[in-house]
Tab-separated table of C-alpha atoms and ligand atoms in Angstrom:
chain	number	residue	atom	x	y	z
U	100	MET	CA	13.930	-59.183	-49.242
U	101	MET	CA	15.760	-56.135	-49.639
U	102	ASN	CA	13.343	-52.751	-48.681
U	103	THR	CA	14.139	-50.743	-52.032
U	104	GLY	CA	12.542	-47.702	-50.685
U	105	SER	CA	14.900	-45.310	-48.474
U	106	GLN	CA	16.683	-46.729	-46.195
U	107	SER	CA	16.118	-43.466	-43.738
U	108	TYR	CA	13.395	-41.635	-43.243
U	109	ALA	CA	11.241	-39.289	-40.351
U	110	GLU	CA	7.774	-40.654	-39.567
U	111	ILE	CA	5.331	-37.721	-39.149
U	112	ASP	CA	2.298	-38.428	-36.788
U	113	LEU	CA	-0.561	-36.251	-38.544
U	114	ASP	CA	-2.991	-37.296	-35.829
U	115	ALA	CA	-1.164	-36.111	-33.272
U	116	LEU	CA	-0.585	-32.787	-35.725
U	117	ILE	CA	-4.586	-32.832	-35.320
U	118	HIS	CA	-4.517	-33.762	-31.416
U	119	ASN	CA	-2.602	-30.727	-30.996
U	120	PHE	CA	-4.605	-28.149	-32.945
U	121	ARG	CA	-7.596	-29.352	-31.240
U	122	CYS	CA	-6.198	-28.483	-27.785
U	123	MET	CA	-4.929	-25.522	-28.555
U	124	GLU	CA	-8.567	-24.702	-30.191
U	125	GLN	CA	-9.709	-25.138	-26.592
U	126	LEU	CA	-7.317	-23.911	-25.006
U	127	ALA	CA	-8.146	-20.525	-27.499
U	128	GLY	CA	-11.965	-21.091	-26.692
U	129	PRO	CA	-14.468	-20.546	-28.897
U	130	SER	CA	-14.261	-17.028	-29.989
U	131	LYS	CA	-10.909	-17.295	-31.922
U	132	LYS	CA	-9.879	-18.165	-34.846
U	133	LEU	CA	-7.052	-20.583	-35.782
U	134	ILE	CA	-4.395	-19.219	-37.994
U	135	ALA	CA	-1.434	-21.785	-38.128
U	136	SER	CA	1.835	-21.508	-38.879
U	137	ILE	CA	3.676	-23.214	-41.408
U	138	LYS	CA	6.624	-21.331	-42.359
U	139	GLY	CA	10.140	-23.380	-42.530
U	140	ASN	CA	8.462	-26.314	-44.141
U	141	ALA	CA	6.094	-26.267	-41.236
U	142	TYR	CA	8.941	-26.607	-38.982
U	143	GLY	CA	10.624	-29.547	-40.647
U	144	HIS	CA	7.494	-31.329	-40.850
U	145	GLY	CA	6.690	-31.211	-44.532
U	146	VAL	CA	4.408	-28.366	-45.668
U	147	VAL	CA	2.309	-30.083	-47.825
U	148	GLU	CA	0.695	-32.817	-45.963
U	149	VAL	CA	0.858	-30.540	-42.312
U	150	ALA	CA	-1.547	-28.392	-44.766
U	151	GLN	CA	-3.799	-30.516	-45.867
U	152	ALA	CA	-4.535	-31.917	-42.597
U	153	LEU	CA	-5.022	-28.644	-40.917
U	154	GLU	CA	-7.217	-27.215	-44.035
U	155	THR	CA	-9.266	-30.969	-43.012
U	156	ALA	CA	-9.228	-29.930	-39.601
U	157	GLY	CA	-10.726	-26.495	-39.668
U	158	ALA	CA	-7.970	-24.565	-39.728
U	159	TYR	CA	-9.017	-20.391	-40.800
U	160	ALA	CA	-5.918	-19.664	-42.825
U	161	LEU	CA	-2.245	-20.064	-42.717
U	162	MET	CA	0.346	-18.641	-42.301
U	163	THR	CA	4.286	-18.938	-43.809
U	164	GLY	CA	6.942	-16.350	-44.728
U	165	SER	CA	8.231	-17.873	-48.513
U	166	LEU	CA	5.946	-17.074	-51.442
U	167	ASP	CA	8.042	-20.118	-52.568
U	168	GLU	CA	6.259	-22.116	-49.767
U	169	ALA	CA	2.263	-20.471	-50.566
U	170	ARG	CA	3.318	-20.980	-54.192
U	171	ASP	CA	3.339	-24.955	-52.916
U	172	LEU	CA	0.659	-25.603	-51.360
U	173	ARG	CA	-1.224	-23.262	-53.937
U	174	ASP	CA	-0.048	-25.953	-56.813
U	175	HIS	CA	-1.352	-28.816	-53.944
U	176	GLY	CA	-4.728	-27.987	-54.009
U	177	ILE	CA	-4.579	-26.057	-50.753
U	178	THR	CA	-7.198	-23.740	-50.698
U	179	LEU	CA	-7.245	-21.550	-47.499
U	180	PRO	CA	-6.236	-17.830	-47.499
U	181	ILE	CA	-2.307	-18.141	-47.460
U	182	LEU	CA	-1.118	-14.738	-45.203
U	183	LEU	CA	2.539	-13.870	-45.441
U	184	PHE	CA	4.724	-12.724	-42.469
U	185	ALA	CA	6.688	-9.867	-43.177
U	186	PHE	CA	9.129	-10.909	-45.436
U	187	SER	CA	10.156	-9.001	-48.180
U	188	THR	CA	10.709	-5.854	-50.603
U	189	ASP	CA	7.438	-4.285	-51.693
U	190	GLU	CA	8.066	-5.886	-55.274
U	191	LEU	CA	7.702	-9.332	-53.522
U	192	ALA	CA	4.541	-8.104	-51.426
U	193	LEU	CA	2.543	-6.809	-54.589
U	194	GLN	CA	3.777	-9.931	-56.555
U	195	ALA	CA	2.282	-11.945	-53.613
U	196	ALA	CA	-0.929	-9.677	-53.673
U	197	ARG	CA	-1.203	-10.247	-57.055
U	198	GLU	CA	-1.066	-14.326	-56.917
U	199	GLY	CA	-3.384	-13.927	-54.323
U	200	PHE	CA	-1.463	-14.406	-50.939
U	201	VAL	CA	-1.485	-11.876	-48.776
U	202	PRO	CA	1.269	-9.469	-47.960
U	203	THR	CA	1.652	-8.517	-44.234
U	204	LEU	CA	2.808	-4.466	-45.071
U	205	THR	CA	5.140	-3.163	-42.115
U	206	SER	CA	4.923	0.324	-43.207
U	207	HIS	CA	3.003	2.912	-44.729
U	208	ALA	CA	5.329	3.801	-47.589
U	209	SER	CA	5.163	0.483	-48.425
U	210	ALA	CA	1.452	0.639	-48.190
U	211	ARG	CA	1.180	3.162	-50.596
U	212	THR	CA	3.964	1.572	-52.938
U	213	LEU	CA	1.407	-1.673	-52.703
U	214	SER	CA	-1.913	0.719	-53.384
U	215	ARG	CA	-0.362	2.343	-56.646
U	216	GLU	CA	0.798	-0.064	-58.460
U	217	ALA	CA	-1.810	-2.968	-57.476
U	218	LYS	CA	-4.890	-2.619	-60.382
U	219	GLU	CA	-7.316	-3.786	-58.506
U	220	THR	CA	-8.395	-4.594	-54.719
U	221	VAL	CA	-6.165	-6.162	-52.396
U	222	SER	CA	-5.894	-7.825	-49.648
U	223	VAL	CA	-3.233	-7.117	-46.729
U	224	TYR	CA	-2.851	-7.536	-43.431
U	225	LEU	CA	-0.916	-4.643	-40.773
U	226	LYS	CA	1.819	-5.698	-38.535
U	227	ILE	CA	2.258	-3.430	-35.452
U	228	ASP	CA	5.618	-3.811	-33.156
U	229	THR	CA	4.282	-3.779	-29.726
U	230	GLY	CA	7.996	-4.251	-28.704
U	231	LEU	CA	9.804	-7.183	-29.839
U	232	GLY	CA	11.265	-4.454	-32.093
U	233	ARG	CA	11.986	-6.729	-35.157
U	234	LEU	CA	9.242	-6.030	-37.704
U	235	GLY	CA	5.598	-3.524	-37.578
U	236	GLU	CA	5.087	0.031	-37.366
U	237	PRO	CA	5.999	0.919	-33.759
U	238	LEU	CA	2.659	0.567	-31.072
U	239	ALA	CA	3.235	4.796	-30.712
U	240	SER	CA	2.868	5.743	-34.446
U	241	ALA	CA	0.626	2.678	-35.170
U	242	ARG	CA	-2.902	5.101	-35.154
U	243	GLU	CA	-1.552	7.480	-37.525
U	244	PHE	CA	-0.327	3.765	-39.710
U	245	VAL	CA	-3.558	2.111	-39.632
U	246	GLU	CA	-5.647	5.626	-40.544
U	247	ARG	CA	-3.975	6.705	-43.391
U	248	THR	CA	-3.648	3.208	-45.431
U	249	SER	CA	-7.220	3.064	-44.590
U	250	GLU	CA	-7.444	5.385	-46.816
U	251	LEU	CA	-5.762	3.913	-49.794
U	252	LYS	CA	-7.209	3.015	-53.086
U	253	HIS	CA	-7.028	-0.563	-53.654
U	254	LEU	CA	-6.201	-1.944	-49.962
U	255	GLN	CA	-8.409	-4.018	-47.941
U	256	ILE	CA	-6.713	-4.795	-44.611
U	257	ASP	CA	-8.276	-7.576	-43.563
U	258	GLY	CA	-5.921	-7.844	-40.612
U	259	ILE	CA	-3.814	-6.549	-38.211
U	260	TYR	CA	-1.687	-8.239	-36.011
U	261	THR	CA	1.637	-8.190	-33.862
U	262	HIS	CA	3.969	-10.850	-31.620
U	263	VAL	CA	4.396	-10.815	-28.236
U	264	PRO	CA	7.008	-14.406	-27.874
U	265	PHE	CA	9.126	-15.205	-24.841
U	266	SER	CA	10.863	-18.271	-24.037
U	267	GLN	CA	11.098	-17.858	-20.256
U	268	THR	CA	7.438	-18.669	-18.952
U	269	SER	CA	8.873	-15.944	-15.874
U	270	ASN	CA	8.614	-13.230	-18.583
U	271	ALA	CA	5.375	-14.062	-19.614
U	272	SER	CA	4.587	-10.741	-17.555
U	273	TRP	CA	6.337	-8.489	-20.936
U	274	ALA	CA	4.026	-10.594	-22.617
U	275	VAL	CA	0.335	-9.627	-20.758
U	276	GLU	CA	1.861	-5.848	-20.679
U	277	LYS	CA	2.345	-5.703	-24.715
U	278	LEU	CA	-1.061	-7.509	-24.791
U	279	LYS	CA	-2.956	-4.943	-23.045
U	280	ALA	CA	-0.990	-2.321	-24.926
U	281	PHE	CA	-2.457	-3.833	-28.195
U	282	ASP	CA	-5.958	-4.351	-27.204
U	283	HIS	CA	-5.903	-0.969	-25.711
U	284	PHE	CA	-4.782	0.058	-29.489
U	285	LEU	CA	-7.657	-1.555	-31.543
U	286	ALA	CA	-10.291	-0.687	-28.923
U	287	THR	CA	-9.272	2.799	-29.232
U	288	LEU	CA	-8.945	2.364	-33.234
U	289	GLU	CA	-12.122	0.869	-33.307
U	290	SER	CA	-13.836	3.199	-31.211
U	291	ASP	CA	-12.900	5.475	-34.138
U	292	GLY	CA	-14.488	3.204	-36.760
U	293	HIS	CA	-11.884	0.957	-38.091
U	294	ALA	CA	-12.842	-2.704	-37.615
U	295	PHE	CA	-10.754	-5.480	-39.036
U	296	PRO	CA	-12.017	-9.110	-39.649
U	297	VAL	CA	-8.699	-10.747	-38.007
U	298	THR	CA	-7.161	-9.033	-34.432
U	299	GLN	CA	-4.079	-11.126	-33.508
U	300	ALA	CA	-1.207	-11.039	-30.892
U	301	MET	CA	-0.949	-14.527	-29.293
U	302	ALA	CA	1.184	-17.422	-30.767
U	303	SER	CA	2.125	-20.469	-28.529
U	304	SER	CA	3.871	-18.828	-25.959
U	305	CYS	CA	1.185	-16.662	-24.625
U	306	LEU	CA	-1.303	-19.218	-25.355
U	307	LEU	CA	0.352	-22.009	-23.489
U	308	ALA	CA	0.591	-19.644	-20.744
U	309	GLY	CA	-2.514	-19.093	-19.709
U	310	LEU	CA	-2.596	-15.674	-20.875
U	311	LYS	CA	-5.648	-14.214	-22.465
U	312	ASP	CA	-6.353	-11.148	-24.956
U	313	ASN	CA	-9.650	-9.438	-26.495
U	314	CYS	CA	-8.229	-10.144	-30.131
U	315	SER	CA	-10.298	-12.005	-32.800
U	316	ALA	CA	-7.059	-14.681	-33.894
U	317	VAL	CA	-4.177	-17.035	-32.574
U	318	CYS	CA	-1.367	-17.874	-35.106
U	319	LEU	CA	0.302	-20.842	-34.207
U	320	GLY	CA	3.358	-23.489	-34.327
U	321	HIS	CA	5.006	-24.901	-32.147
U	322	ALA	CA	2.444	-26.038	-30.251
U	323	LEU	CA	1.135	-27.890	-33.779
U	324	TYR	CA	4.018	-29.596	-33.669
U	325	GLY	CA	3.863	-30.654	-29.979
U	326	LEU	CA	7.484	-28.158	-29.196
U	327	SER	CA	7.738	-26.187	-26.139
U	328	PRO	CA	8.362	-22.345	-26.976
U	329	PHE	CA	10.148	-22.211	-23.919
U	330	SER	CA	13.984	-22.713	-23.487
U	331	VAL	CA	13.125	-23.359	-20.234
U	332	GLU	CA	10.281	-25.250	-18.524
U	333	SER	CA	9.257	-23.786	-15.422
U	334	HIS	CA	5.226	-25.264	-15.802
U	335	ASP	CA	4.187	-27.962	-17.890
U	336	THR	CA	2.277	-25.751	-20.513
U	337	HIS	CA	2.203	-28.462	-22.966
U	338	LYS	CA	1.388	-31.789	-20.730
U	339	ASP	CA	-1.126	-32.201	-23.234
U	340	LEU	CA	0.361	-32.345	-26.480
U	341	LYS	CA	2.245	-34.862	-28.716
U	342	PRO	CA	5.626	-35.201	-29.971
U	343	VAL	CA	4.061	-35.181	-34.321
U	344	LEU	CA	7.710	-35.733	-35.653
U	345	THR	CA	7.839	-39.682	-33.491
U	346	GLY	CA	10.516	-41.363	-35.352
U	347	LEU	CA	13.950	-40.853	-37.316
U	348	LYS	CA	14.869	-44.553	-38.417
U	349	SER	CA	17.824	-45.718	-40.556
U	350	THR	CA	18.971	-49.376	-41.162
U	351	LEU	CA	22.458	-51.103	-40.940
U	352	ILE	CA	24.064	-51.075	-43.975
U	353	HIS	CA	27.505	-52.485	-43.091
U	354	ILE	CA	28.815	-54.595	-39.438
U	355	GLY	CA	32.549	-54.357	-39.032
U	356	HIS	CA	34.433	-56.524	-36.561
U	357	LEU	CA	37.396	-55.054	-35.492
U	358	GLN	CA	40.423	-57.280	-33.739
U	359	ALA	CA	41.672	-55.983	-30.768
U	360	GLY	CA	45.224	-53.621	-31.911
U	361	SER	CA	43.365	-52.870	-35.364
U	362	ASP	CA	44.290	-48.983	-35.317
U	363	ILE	CA	40.894	-47.245	-36.363
U	364	ALA	CA	40.320	-43.645	-36.965
U	365	ILE	CA	36.581	-43.940	-35.865
U	366	GLY	CA	35.738	-40.725	-33.339
U	367	GLY	CA	39.435	-40.397	-33.538
U	368	LEU	CA	43.026	-42.663	-34.658
U	369	TYR	CA	43.599	-44.821	-31.909
U	370	GLY	CA	44.548	-48.908	-31.729
U	371	LEU	CA	41.613	-50.941	-30.176
U	372	GLU	CA	42.579	-52.774	-27.235
U	373	ARG	CA	39.315	-55.605	-27.646
U	374	PRO	CA	37.813	-56.245	-30.716
U	375	ARG	CA	34.992	-54.620	-31.404
U	376	THR	CA	31.866	-54.484	-33.948
U	377	VAL	CA	30.801	-51.357	-35.457
U	378	GLY	CA	28.321	-50.656	-37.220
U	379	VAL	CA	27.439	-48.554	-40.398
U	380	LEU	CA	24.083	-46.204	-40.758
U	381	PRO	CA	23.602	-44.314	-44.182
U	382	LEU	CA	22.961	-41.217	-42.519
U	383	GLY	CA	25.043	-38.578	-41.784
U	384	LEU	CA	26.295	-34.545	-41.350
U	385	ALA	CA	24.394	-34.232	-45.422
U	386	GLN	CA	21.064	-35.213	-43.832
U	387	GLY	CA	21.132	-33.344	-40.485
U	388	ILE	CA	22.373	-34.817	-38.046
U	389	SER	CA	25.705	-33.851	-36.154
U	390	SER	CA	28.236	-34.757	-33.942
U	391	PRO	CA	27.751	-35.134	-30.631
U	392	GLN	CA	29.454	-32.227	-28.497
U	393	PRO	CA	32.837	-34.013	-26.542
U	394	ASP	CA	31.341	-33.938	-23.026
U	395	LYS	CA	27.686	-35.656	-24.831
U	396	GLU	CA	26.519	-38.652	-25.707
U	397	LEU	CA	24.374	-39.294	-29.157
U	398	VAL	CA	22.473	-42.743	-28.780
U	399	THR	CA	20.468	-44.828	-31.083
U	400	LEU	CA	18.631	-48.344	-30.752
U	401	VAL	CA	19.332	-51.185	-32.345
U	402	ALA	CA	17.355	-54.271	-31.007
U	403	GLY	CA	15.972	-52.465	-28.147
U	404	ARG	CA	19.304	-51.808	-26.920
U	405	ARG	CA	21.071	-48.450	-26.570
U	406	CYS	CA	24.644	-48.313	-28.752
U	407	ARG	CA	26.170	-45.521	-29.049
U	408	VAL	CA	27.221	-42.869	-32.206
U	409	LEU	CA	31.233	-42.861	-32.636
U	410	SER	CA	31.070	-40.732	-35.427
U	411	VAL	CA	29.396	-38.472	-37.355
U	412	SER	CA	30.677	-38.272	-40.896
U	413	LEU	CA	29.143	-36.237	-44.126
U	414	GLU	CA	27.034	-39.309	-44.736
U	415	HIS	CA	27.026	-42.139	-42.813
U	416	CYS	CA	26.931	-42.887	-38.595
U	417	THR	CA	29.223	-45.392	-37.625
U	418	ILE	CA	27.692	-47.010	-34.138
U	419	ASP	CA	29.224	-49.062	-31.895
U	420	LEU	CA	27.709	-52.555	-31.346
U	421	ASP	CA	29.329	-53.961	-28.567
U	422	GLY	CA	26.809	-55.567	-26.347
U	423	ALA	CA	23.831	-55.297	-29.031
U	424	GLY	CA	23.909	-58.976	-29.460
U	425	HIS	CA	23.191	-60.554	-31.905
U	426	VAL	CA	22.378	-57.850	-35.318
U	427	VAL	CA	22.328	-58.497	-38.840
U	428	VAL	CA	23.202	-55.661	-42.002
U	429	GLY	CA	19.477	-54.591	-43.144
U	430	ASP	CA	18.487	-54.241	-39.543
U	431	PRO	CA	16.567	-51.548	-38.276
U	432	VAL	CA	18.420	-48.629	-36.498
U	433	THR	CA	16.262	-45.765	-34.239
U	434	LEU	CA	17.561	-42.648	-33.997
U	435	ILE	CA	13.994	-40.771	-33.255
U	436	GLY	CA	11.477	-42.750	-31.665
U	437	TYR	CA	10.362	-46.898	-29.362
U	438	ASP	CA	12.074	-49.444	-29.843
U	439	GLY	CA	11.184	-51.802	-27.203
U	440	GLU	CA	10.657	-50.415	-24.315
U	441	GLU	CA	13.544	-48.048	-25.222
U	442	GLN	CA	12.526	-44.453	-26.156
U	443	MET	CA	15.552	-41.290	-27.522
U	444	THR	CA	13.490	-38.236	-27.804
U	445	LEU	CA	13.841	-35.198	-30.106
U	446	ALA	CA	15.136	-33.085	-27.121
U	447	GLU	CA	18.043	-35.654	-26.301
U	448	VAL	CA	18.680	-36.283	-29.740
U	449	ALA	CA	19.046	-32.506	-30.007
U	450	GLY	CA	20.595	-31.592	-26.844
U	451	ALA	CA	23.370	-34.482	-27.699
U	452	SER	CA	24.422	-31.371	-30.276
U	453	GLY	CA	24.129	-28.528	-27.586
U	454	ILE	CA	20.575	-27.323	-30.038
U	455	GLY	CA	17.032	-26.859	-29.467
U	456	PRO	CA	14.656	-29.524	-31.017
U	457	LEU	CA	12.916	-26.698	-33.447
U	458	GLU	CA	16.610	-26.346	-34.452
U	459	MET	CA	17.092	-30.499	-35.236
U	460	LEU	CA	13.912	-30.128	-36.734
U	461	MET	CA	15.705	-27.034	-39.176
U	462	GLN	CA	18.501	-29.438	-40.173
U	463	PHE	CA	16.710	-32.352	-41.246
U	464	SER	CA	14.423	-30.610	-43.149
U	465	GLY	CA	14.192	-31.352	-46.379
U	466	ARG	CA	16.656	-33.815	-46.286
U	467	ILE	CA	15.497	-36.776	-44.191
U	468	PRO	CA	12.336	-38.501	-46.639
U	469	ILE	CA	9.387	-37.883	-44.600
U	470	ARG	CA	6.707	-41.387	-43.901
U	471	TYR	CA	3.304	-40.539	-42.710
U	472	PRO	CA	2.010	-43.498	-41.413
U	473	GLY	CA	-0.914	-44.445	-41.725
U	474	LYS	CA	-2.220	-40.925	-43.139
U	475	SER	CA	-5.549	-39.848	-41.790
U	476	GLU	CA	-8.063	-39.546	-43.486
U	477	GLY	CA	-8.880	-36.453	-42.585
U	478	ALA	CA	-11.784	-37.246	-40.304
U	479	PRO	CA	-12.292	-34.766	-37.351
U	480	LYS	CA	-13.371	-35.297	-33.991
U	481	PRO	CA	-14.323	-31.655	-32.721
U	482	GLN	CA	-16.508	-33.686	-30.160
U	483	GLU	CA	-13.966	-35.106	-28.455
U	484	LYS	CA	-12.637	-34.073	-25.048
U	485	PHE	CA	-8.649	-33.225	-26.289
U	486	CYS	CA	-7.047	-31.345	-23.363
U	487	ALA	CA	-7.085	-32.561	-19.484
U	488	ASN	CA	-6.058	-28.687	-18.257
U	489	LYS	CA	-8.286	-25.715	-19.507
U	490	HIS	CA	-7.155	-22.394	-18.575
Z	266	PLP	C1	6.398	-17.629	-35.946
Z	266	PLP	C2	4.997	-16.328	-35.972
Z	266	PLP	C3	4.489	-16.992	-34.827
Z	266	PLP	C4	4.055	-19.154	-34.212
Z	266	PLP	O1	5.062	-18.729	-33.354
Z	266	PLP	P1	5.390	-19.553	-32.613
Z	266	PLP	O2	5.711	-19.937	-31.172
Z	266	PLP	O3	5.750	-21.139	-33.149
Z	266	PLP	O4	3.463	-20.456	-32.099
Z	266	PLP	C5	3.098	-15.575	-34.638
Z	266	PLP	N1	3.311	-15.593	-35.002
Z	266	PLP	C6	5.089	-14.759	-36.541
Z	266	PLP	C7	5.026	-13.765	-36.350
Z	266	PLP	C8	5.764	-15.270	-36.517
Z	266	PLP	O5	6.577	-15.411	-36.775
């Protein structure tokens, strides 16, 4: 019987997500609240299902940069606080606050506008720039920002945070310095009577590198999805984390037996020197697959064997089925995941195109249907020992 469902799909393992969540809870320690970063469609993993799983697991709050994503979550019954990264103009921040989301304010001017326009008290977070150089009030003037903003009517400052990500573990000392400065800043504020329910500075890179701070929360994305935030692994910082994207599967929709001498235009125009068997998959650039770089190979798994991708077009991939044994139309093809003893990882597929795993996920995001095999009923297992390497 033909499978009438989608012929290409990704598999997301929500149990692996929860495993990673527990792992990071242990690493962070019992005093830290865990805010989950679910921006970018939960790093491509499907924001609604991921948010539902994290809510069940006990996340303190969810954080995204998209008001649309935040609304989508509310529409799907998510009740956790939804925080918004600095993302918008003052108008949108006001709109977000009115709808019950928690916007980030990065300047006193924005705070004043929001305070003036809001008819009743709204909850906000303040963002401080401790050295990333992107968004937030610079640390040097942050004290004045906080003090003046605290005096505004209609604003309730529920959190204050900064962001100090780094992509090479050799740069951890840069983050250590920033964490120290932020801790010192918060201590000074507190001694002046300014305390906030949430203070946060560490994201995945800090926590996985074993750094510490005095804040009350961490905000994690990469680690929850089993992704490394580091471009180069200098030590195995995340060996206990499991990939949450466990599969990218497709189906052979055509098998072609090409004669020797035939001129074909697959992966270049050439006459075949010998008969070849090629397979076609209903998956291409439109679904986020990209062509391998000239010096690299993209491999798929068919019947437990490795089969090279010959070409990627808008809606199809052509693969080399020589040596694949007996295969028929309708047989499954694995682009990511296990087939028998063989395995292809997200990192390998991304690497073939010269991009990183997160970039690859963003190419797939929203373009390939997702299946959640054995979707967890959400029974959390807080007592279980998840992490071997506690820092
Ligand atoms: C995305 C983001 C995070 C989470 O970072 P990860 O490296 O994915 O853990 C934390 N804070 C801010 C401000 C972010 O934009």
